[in-house]
PDB file of C-alpha atoms in Angstrom:
ATOM      1  CA  ALA A  30     -39.683  16.418  31.466  1.00  0.00           C
ATOM      2  CA  GLN A  31     -40.998  13.350  29.741  1.00  0.00           C
ATOM      3  CA  SER A  32     -44.340  13.532  27.987  1.00  0.00           C
ATOM      4  CA  VAL A  33     -46.590  11.466  25.783  1.00  0.00           C
ATOM      5  CA  THR A  34     -48.856  13.017  23.175  1.00  0.00           C
ATOM      6  CA  GLN A  35     -51.725  11.371  21.375  1.00  0.00           C
ATOM      7  CA  PRO A  36     -52.755  14.069  18.888  1.00  0.00           C
ATOM      8  CA  ASP A  37     -56.116  12.541  18.021  1.00  0.00           C
ATOM      9  CA  ILE A  38     -58.722  12.634  20.784  1.00  0.00           C
ATOM     10  CA  HIS A  39     -61.340  10.881  18.682  1.00  0.00           C
ATOM     11  CA  ILE A  40     -61.218   8.840  15.458  1.00  0.00           C
ATOM     12  CA  THR A  41     -64.127   7.393  13.497  1.00  0.00           C
ATOM     13  CA  VAL A  42     -63.384   4.534  11.119  1.00  0.00           C
ATOM     14  CA  SER A  43     -65.549   2.239   9.007  1.00  0.00           C
ATOM     15  CA  GLU A  44     -65.551  -1.458   9.723  1.00  0.00           C
ATOM     16  CA  GLY A  45     -63.028  -3.136   7.428  1.00  0.00           C
ATOM     17  CA  ALA A  46     -60.990   0.028   6.930  1.00  0.00           C
ATOM     18  CA  SER A  47     -57.468   0.488   8.198  1.00  0.00           C
ATOM     19  CA  LEU A  48     -56.676   2.291  11.429  1.00  0.00           C
ATOM     20  CA  GLU A  49     -53.632   4.242  12.555  1.00  0.00           C
ATOM     21  CA  LEU A  50     -53.316   5.870  15.953  1.00  0.00           C
ATOM     22  CA  ARG A  51     -50.509   8.306  16.562  1.00  0.00           C
ATOM     23  CA  CYS A  52     -48.254   8.548  19.578  1.00  0.00           C
ATOM     24  CA  ASN A  53     -45.353  10.949  20.060  1.00  0.00           C
ATOM     25  CA  TYR A  54     -43.137  11.103  23.098  1.00  0.00           C
ATOM     26  CA  SER A  55     -40.514  13.305  24.614  1.00  0.00           C
ATOM     27  CA  TYR A  56     -37.940  11.326  26.533  1.00  0.00           C
ATOM     28  CA  GLY A  57     -34.305  11.648  27.518  1.00  0.00           C
ATOM     29  CA  ALA A  58     -33.303   8.100  26.735  1.00  0.00           C
ATOM     30  CA  THR A  59     -34.447   5.192  24.625  1.00  0.00           C
ATOM     31  CA  PRO A  60     -37.864   4.527  26.061  1.00  0.00           C
ATOM     32  CA  TYR A  61     -39.916   1.462  26.655  1.00  0.00           C
ATOM     33  CA  LEU A  62     -43.169   1.900  24.728  1.00  0.00           C
ATOM     34  CA  PHE A  63     -46.584   0.384  25.185  1.00  0.00           C
ATOM     35  CA  TRP A  64     -50.079   0.458  23.755  1.00  0.00           C
ATOM     36  CA  TYR A  65     -53.062  -0.386  25.925  1.00  0.00           C
ATOM     37  CA  VAL A  66     -56.742  -0.739  25.030  1.00  0.00           C
ATOM     38  CA  GLN A  67     -59.671   0.005  27.308  1.00  0.00           C
ATOM     39  CA  SER A  68     -63.131  -1.252  26.412  1.00  0.00           C
ATOM     40  CA  PRO A  69     -66.085   0.590  27.969  1.00  0.00           C
ATOM     41  CA  GLY A  70     -66.299   0.002  31.705  1.00  0.00           C
ATOM     42  CA  GLN A  71     -63.216  -2.195  31.715  1.00  0.00           C
ATOM     43  CA  GLY A  72     -59.635  -1.982  32.856  1.00  0.00           C
ATOM     44  CA  LEU A  73     -56.703  -1.598  30.487  1.00  0.00           C
ATOM     45  CA  GLN A  74     -55.335  -4.499  28.477  1.00  0.00           C
ATOM     46  CA  LEU A  75     -51.818  -4.542  27.047  1.00  0.00           C
ATOM     47  CA  LEU A  76     -51.847  -4.725  23.229  1.00  0.00           C
ATOM     48  CA  LEU A  77     -48.113  -4.678  22.568  1.00  0.00           C
ATOM     49  CA  LYS A  78     -44.787  -3.420  23.836  1.00  0.00           C
ATOM     50  CA  TYR A  79     -41.403  -2.326  22.528  1.00  0.00           C
ATOM     51  CA  PHE A  80     -38.207  -2.608  24.534  1.00  0.00           C
ATOM     52  CA  SER A  81     -35.525  -2.996  21.895  1.00  0.00           C
ATOM     53  CA  GLY A  82     -34.703  -4.780  18.649  1.00  0.00           C
ATOM     54  CA  ASP A  83     -37.020  -4.954  15.651  1.00  0.00           C
ATOM     55  CA  THR A  84     -38.821  -1.638  15.418  1.00  0.00           C
ATOM     56  CA  LEU A  85     -42.008  -3.220  14.067  1.00  0.00           C
ATOM     57  CA  VAL A  86     -43.772  -5.107  16.837  1.00  0.00           C
ATOM     58  CA  GLN A  87     -46.787  -7.351  16.630  1.00  0.00           C
ATOM     59  CA  GLY A  88     -49.416  -7.480  19.307  1.00  0.00           C
ATOM     60  CA  ILE A  89     -52.678  -9.128  20.113  1.00  0.00           C
ATOM     61  CA  LYS A  90     -55.949  -8.713  18.201  1.00  0.00           C
ATOM     62  CA  GLY A  91     -54.112  -8.098  14.901  1.00  0.00           C
ATOM     63  CA  PHE A  92     -52.461  -4.827  15.979  1.00  0.00           C
ATOM     64  CA  GLU A  93     -48.921  -3.761  15.199  1.00  0.00           C
ATOM     65  CA  ALA A  94     -46.845  -0.695  16.022  1.00  0.00           C
ATOM     66  CA  GLU A  95     -43.687   0.845  14.627  1.00  0.00           C
ATOM     67  CA  PHE A  96     -41.031   2.624  16.655  1.00  0.00           C
ATOM     68  CA  LYS A  97     -39.397   5.498  14.785  1.00  0.00           C
ATOM     69  CA  ARG A  98     -36.597   6.997  16.842  1.00  0.00           C
ATOM     70  CA  SER A  99     -36.014   9.893  14.435  1.00  0.00           C
ATOM     71  CA  GLN A 100     -39.632  10.978  14.794  1.00  0.00           C
ATOM     72  CA  SER A 101     -40.041  10.046  18.467  1.00  0.00           C
ATOM     73  CA  SER A 102     -43.134   8.142  17.474  1.00  0.00           C
ATOM     74  CA  PHE A 103     -44.753   4.791  18.185  1.00  0.00           C
ATOM     75  CA  ASN A 104     -47.857   4.600  16.010  1.00  0.00           C
ATOM     76  CA  LEU A 105     -50.378   1.803  16.292  1.00  0.00           C
ATOM     77  CA  ARG A 106     -51.929   0.231  13.193  1.00  0.00           C
ATOM     78  CA  LYS A 107     -54.485  -2.357  12.214  1.00  0.00           C
ATOM     79  CA  PRO A 108     -55.115  -3.252   8.558  1.00  0.00           C
ATOM     80  CA  SER A 109     -58.829  -3.999   8.908  1.00  0.00           C
ATOM     81  CA  VAL A 110     -60.860  -2.971  11.940  1.00  0.00           C
ATOM     82  CA  HIS A 111     -63.696  -4.944  13.437  1.00  0.00           C
ATOM     83  CA  TRP A 112     -66.650  -3.510  15.347  1.00  0.00           C
ATOM     84  CA  SER A 113     -65.133  -4.984  18.514  1.00  0.00           C
ATOM     85  CA  ASP A 114     -62.126  -2.647  18.141  1.00  0.00           C
ATOM     86  CA  ALA A 115     -64.269   0.284  19.291  1.00  0.00           C
ATOM     87  CA  ALA A 116     -62.544   1.340  22.502  1.00  0.00           C
ATOM     88  CA  GLU A 117     -60.135   3.858  23.948  1.00  0.00           C
ATOM     89  CA  TYR A 118     -56.450   3.386  23.202  1.00  0.00           C
ATOM     90  CA  PHE A 119     -53.604   4.625  25.355  1.00  0.00           C
ATOM     91  CA  CYS A 120     -49.950   4.984  24.510  1.00  0.00           C
ATOM     92  CA  ALA A 121     -47.547   4.743  27.457  1.00  0.00           C
ATOM     93  CA  VAL A 122     -43.841   5.381  27.902  1.00  0.00           C
ATOM     94  CA  GLY A 123     -41.356   4.393  30.558  1.00  0.00           C
ATOM     95  CA  GLY A 124     -37.798   3.377  31.023  1.00  0.00           C
ATOM     96  CA  THR A 125     -35.359   5.633  32.867  1.00  0.00           C
ATOM     97  CA  THR A 126     -33.536   4.286  35.881  1.00  0.00           C
ATOM     98  CA  ASP A 127     -35.056   7.068  37.961  1.00  0.00           C
ATOM     99  CA  SER A 128     -38.596   6.072  37.092  1.00  0.00           C
ATOM    100  CA  TRP A 129     -38.450   2.304  37.191  1.00  0.00           C
ATOM    101  CA  GLY A 130     -41.938   0.949  36.747  1.00  0.00           C
ATOM    102  CA  LYS A 131     -43.512   4.376  36.332  1.00  0.00           C
ATOM    103  CA  LEU A 132     -45.435   4.578  33.112  1.00  0.00           C
ATOM    104  CA  GLN A 133     -46.400   7.933  31.605  1.00  0.00           C
ATOM    105  CA  PHE A 134     -49.705   7.654  29.741  1.00  0.00           C
ATOM    106  CA  GLY A 135     -51.057   9.715  26.896  1.00  0.00           C
ATOM    107  CA  ALA A 136     -54.533  11.214  27.149  1.00  0.00           C
ATOM    108  CA  GLY A 137     -56.018   8.492  24.974  1.00  0.00           C
ATOM    109  CA  THR A 138     -57.706   8.193  21.577  1.00  0.00           C
ATOM    110  CA  GLN A 139     -61.342   7.156  21.408  1.00  0.00           C
ATOM    111  CA  VAL A 140     -62.044   4.932  18.393  1.00  0.00           C
ATOM    112  CA  VAL A 141     -65.561   4.647  17.018  1.00  0.00           C
ATOM    113  CA  VAL A 142     -66.268   1.965  14.401  1.00  0.00           C
ATOM    114  CA  THR A 143     -69.171   2.536  12.006  1.00  0.00           C
ATOM    115  CA  PRO A 144     -70.905  -0.195   9.971  1.00  0.00           C
TER     116      PRO A 144
ATOM    117  CA  ASN B  16     -56.715 -17.192  38.166  1.00  0.00           C
ATOM    118  CA  ALA B  17     -58.647 -13.949  38.746  1.00  0.00           C
ATOM    119  CA  GLY B  18     -55.754 -11.596  37.863  1.00  0.00           C
ATOM    120  CA  VAL B  19     -56.154  -8.208  39.556  1.00  0.00           C
ATOM    121  CA  THR B  20     -59.332  -7.645  41.563  1.00  0.00           C
ATOM    122  CA  GLN B  21     -60.587  -4.393  43.062  1.00  0.00           C
ATOM    123  CA  THR B  22     -63.298  -3.615  45.576  1.00  0.00           C
ATOM    124  CA  PRO B  23     -65.631  -1.854  45.610  1.00  0.00           C
ATOM    125  CA  LYS B  24     -66.674  -1.306  41.993  1.00  0.00           C
ATOM    126  CA  PHE B  25     -68.603   1.859  42.784  1.00  0.00           C
ATOM    127  CA  GLN B  26     -68.610   4.231  45.746  1.00  0.00           C
ATOM    128  CA  VAL B  27     -70.217   7.548  46.614  1.00  0.00           C
ATOM    129  CA  LEU B  28     -68.720   9.563  49.453  1.00  0.00           C
ATOM    130  CA  LYS B  29     -69.518  12.867  51.050  1.00  0.00           C
ATOM    131  CA  THR B  30     -66.768  15.449  51.359  1.00  0.00           C
ATOM    132  CA  GLY B  31     -64.623  14.689  54.391  1.00  0.00           C
ATOM    133  CA  GLN B  32     -65.464  10.995  54.618  1.00  0.00           C
ATOM    134  CA  SER B  33     -62.735   8.386  54.478  1.00  0.00           C
ATOM    135  CA  MET B  34     -62.524   5.102  52.668  1.00  0.00           C
ATOM    136  CA  THR B  35     -60.101   2.415  51.577  1.00  0.00           C
ATOM    137  CA  LEU B  36     -59.933   0.921  48.108  1.00  0.00           C
ATOM    138  CA  GLN B  37     -58.768  -2.666  48.086  1.00  0.00           C
ATOM    139  CA  CYS B  38     -56.668  -4.386  45.441  1.00  0.00           C
ATOM    140  CA  ALA B  39     -55.414  -7.954  45.247  1.00  0.00           C
ATOM    141  CA  GLN B  40     -53.511  -9.926  42.624  1.00  0.00           C
ATOM    142  CA  ASP B  41     -52.998 -13.662  42.354  1.00  0.00           C
ATOM    143  CA  MET B  42     -50.198 -13.650  39.765  1.00  0.00           C
ATOM    144  CA  ASN B  43     -47.324 -13.563  42.273  1.00  0.00           C
ATOM    145  CA  HIS B  44     -46.253 -10.176  40.936  1.00  0.00           C
ATOM    146  CA  ASN B  45     -43.691  -8.137  42.818  1.00  0.00           C
ATOM    147  CA  SER B  46     -44.894  -4.646  41.906  1.00  0.00           C
ATOM    148  CA  MET B  47     -48.256  -2.988  42.366  1.00  0.00           C
ATOM    149  CA  TYR B  48     -49.620   0.422  41.379  1.00  0.00           C
ATOM    150  CA  TRP B  49     -52.519   2.784  41.925  1.00  0.00           C
ATOM    151  CA  TYR B  50     -53.646   5.106  39.142  1.00  0.00           C
ATOM    152  CA  ARG B  51     -56.462   7.546  38.719  1.00  0.00           C
ATOM    153  CA  GLN B  52     -58.153   8.165  35.366  1.00  0.00           C
ATOM    154  CA  ASP B  53     -59.787  11.469  34.555  1.00  0.00           C
ATOM    155  CA  PRO B  54     -61.315  12.471  31.205  1.00  0.00           C
ATOM    156  CA  GLY B  55     -58.753  13.838  28.772  1.00  0.00           C
ATOM    157  CA  MET B  56     -55.842  13.151  31.117  1.00  0.00           C
ATOM    158  CA  GLY B  57     -55.079   9.489  30.635  1.00  0.00           C
ATOM    159  CA  LEU B  58     -53.911   7.616  33.723  1.00  0.00           C
ATOM    160  CA  ARG B  59     -51.810   9.266  36.390  1.00  0.00           C
ATOM    161  CA  LEU B  60     -49.800   7.321  38.926  1.00  0.00           C
ATOM    162  CA  ILE B  61     -50.743   7.947  42.553  1.00  0.00           C
ATOM    163  CA  TYR B  62     -48.480   5.514  44.423  1.00  0.00           C
ATOM    164  CA  TYR B  63     -46.608   2.373  43.627  1.00  0.00           C
ATOM    165  CA  SER B  64     -44.923  -0.471  45.447  1.00  0.00           C
ATOM    166  CA  ALA B  65     -41.910  -1.923  43.677  1.00  0.00           C
ATOM    167  CA  SER B  66     -41.810  -4.882  46.061  1.00  0.00           C
ATOM    168  CA  GLU B  67     -43.374  -6.078  49.267  1.00  0.00           C
ATOM    169  CA  GLY B  68     -42.460  -3.711  52.071  1.00  0.00           C
ATOM    170  CA  THR B  69     -41.797  -0.643  49.906  1.00  0.00           C
ATOM    171  CA  THR B  70     -44.023   2.161  48.673  1.00  0.00           C
ATOM    172  CA  ASP B  71     -43.240   5.324  46.727  1.00  0.00           C
ATOM    173  CA  LYS B  72     -45.088   8.397  45.559  1.00  0.00           C
ATOM    174  CA  GLY B  73     -46.154   8.783  41.990  1.00  0.00           C
ATOM    175  CA  GLU B  74     -47.242  11.851  40.087  1.00  0.00           C
ATOM    176  CA  VAL B  75     -50.338  12.772  42.155  1.00  0.00           C
ATOM    177  CA  PRO B  76     -49.967  11.432  45.742  1.00  0.00           C
ATOM    178  CA  ASN B  77     -51.527  14.294  47.690  1.00  0.00           C
ATOM    179  CA  GLY B  78     -54.621  13.294  49.650  1.00  0.00           C
ATOM    180  CA  TYR B  79     -53.864   9.574  49.465  1.00  0.00           C
ATOM    181  CA  ASN B  80     -52.048   6.942  51.488  1.00  0.00           C
ATOM    182  CA  VAL B  81     -51.213   3.359  50.638  1.00  0.00           C
ATOM    183  CA  SER B  82     -50.407   0.131  52.386  1.00  0.00           C
ATOM    184  CA  ARG B  83     -48.704  -2.885  50.849  1.00  0.00           C
ATOM    185  CA  LEU B  84     -50.286  -5.400  53.189  1.00  0.00           C
ATOM    186  CA  ASN B  85     -48.460  -8.416  51.741  1.00  0.00           C
ATOM    187  CA  LYS B  86     -47.291  -9.505  48.315  1.00  0.00           C
ATOM    188  CA  ARG B  87     -50.874  -9.929  47.080  1.00  0.00           C
ATOM    189  CA  GLU B  88     -52.604  -6.851  48.455  1.00  0.00           C
ATOM    190  CA  PHE B  89     -52.146  -3.115  47.991  1.00  0.00           C
ATOM    191  CA  SER B  90     -54.721  -0.710  49.408  1.00  0.00           C
ATOM    192  CA  LEU B  91     -55.360   2.969  48.741  1.00  0.00           C
ATOM    193  CA  ARG B  92     -56.830   5.168  51.468  1.00  0.00           C
ATOM    194  CA  LEU B  93     -58.528   8.528  51.190  1.00  0.00           C
ATOM    195  CA  GLU B  94     -58.439  10.067  54.669  1.00  0.00           C
ATOM    196  CA  SER B  95     -60.693  13.044  53.950  1.00  0.00           C
ATOM    197  CA  ALA B  96     -62.326  12.825  50.550  1.00  0.00           C
ATOM    198  CA  ALA B  97     -62.632  15.925  48.367  1.00  0.00           C
ATOM    199  CA  PRO B  98     -64.681  16.472  45.194  1.00  0.00           C
ATOM    200  CA  SER B  99     -61.376  16.710  43.264  1.00  0.00           C
ATOM    201  CA  GLN B 100     -60.859  13.035  44.060  1.00  0.00           C
ATOM    202  CA  THR B 101     -63.892  12.044  42.013  1.00  0.00           C
ATOM    203  CA  SER B 102     -62.320   9.701  39.479  1.00  0.00           C
ATOM    204  CA  VAL B 103     -61.935   6.137  38.310  1.00  0.00           C
ATOM    205  CA  TYR B 104     -59.198   4.346  40.230  1.00  0.00           C
ATOM    206  CA  PHE B 105     -57.219   1.488  38.760  1.00  0.00           C
ATOM    207  CA  CYS B 106     -54.895  -0.912  40.458  1.00  0.00           C
ATOM    208  CA  ALA B 107     -52.214  -2.691  38.430  1.00  0.00           C
ATOM    209  CA  SER B 108     -49.479  -5.229  39.046  1.00  0.00           C
ATOM    210  CA  SER B 109     -46.378  -6.426  37.255  1.00  0.00           C
ATOM    211  CA  VAL B 110     -43.527  -8.854  37.657  1.00  0.00           C
ATOM    212  CA  GLU B 111     -40.748  -6.301  37.281  1.00  0.00           C
ATOM    213  CA  GLY B 112     -42.403  -2.988  36.566  1.00  0.00           C
ATOM    214  CA  TRP B 113     -43.036  -2.550  32.904  1.00  0.00           C
ATOM    215  CA  GLU B 114     -45.672  -4.989  31.677  1.00  0.00           C
ATOM    216  CA  GLN B 115     -48.554  -4.012  33.914  1.00  0.00           C
ATOM    217  CA  TYR B 116     -51.864  -5.831  34.337  1.00  0.00           C
ATOM    218  CA  PHE B 117     -54.867  -3.773  35.352  1.00  0.00           C
ATOM    219  CA  GLY B 118     -57.905  -4.402  37.488  1.00  0.00           C
ATOM    220  CA  PRO B 119     -61.451  -3.440  36.427  1.00  0.00           C
ATOM    221  CA  GLY B 120     -61.448  -0.141  38.303  1.00  0.00           C
ATOM    222  CA  THR B 121     -63.406   1.611  41.060  1.00  0.00           C
ATOM    223  CA  ARG B 122     -65.669   4.528  40.165  1.00  0.00           C
ATOM    224  CA  LEU B 123     -65.587   7.009  43.036  1.00  0.00           C
ATOM    225  CA  THR B 124     -67.833  10.037  43.325  1.00  0.00           C
ATOM    226  CA  VAL B 125     -67.296  12.597  46.083  1.00  0.00           C
ATOM    227  CA  THR B 126     -70.191  14.994  46.642  1.00  0.00           C
TER     228      THR B 126
END
């Protein structure tokens, strides 16, 4: 069965420091991969997506993610975080013909940004 | 362009009561989805509608029904609410399934 794991439930980072959020997946085929961000009390906003091609993808708000097939990972990075990046981040996976449109979400990583 | 809208924003129900959560999108998207979000569990798909006139079960459909009223609207109904259905409910839409746009959510408490 497919699964998505975000190993870090909670991360605290200083403003201006770099951030990396981990995502590992278990999937039978080449997946479609997504990162979403949820600010407090809000819905989810798509940060970036990977379907195929270049394994380093750029997203909005200065985020990027790298797909590593050998490690079944799709980690999210930002070189320098801003206080407004405090939010919950979700990795999501989809892509088999049997589950068209069905995204499997990880449990989320809560990011706290300190001054 | 409001995107995906959901009503109500908050709701408190007693066990056994029924209610319908409403969702509408103005992006001319074909597909619509209902998720529930519980702490530590991410989002889980309840039902989805790949196109107008079709609906399919997701991961956690028990206790829920849906109606794709037209291309814009997709409602979620709880016929007999249970405390286990206390959650935050999100509606989403997409053109072809993968890049999904989410509404602001409905916080439902069942006592």
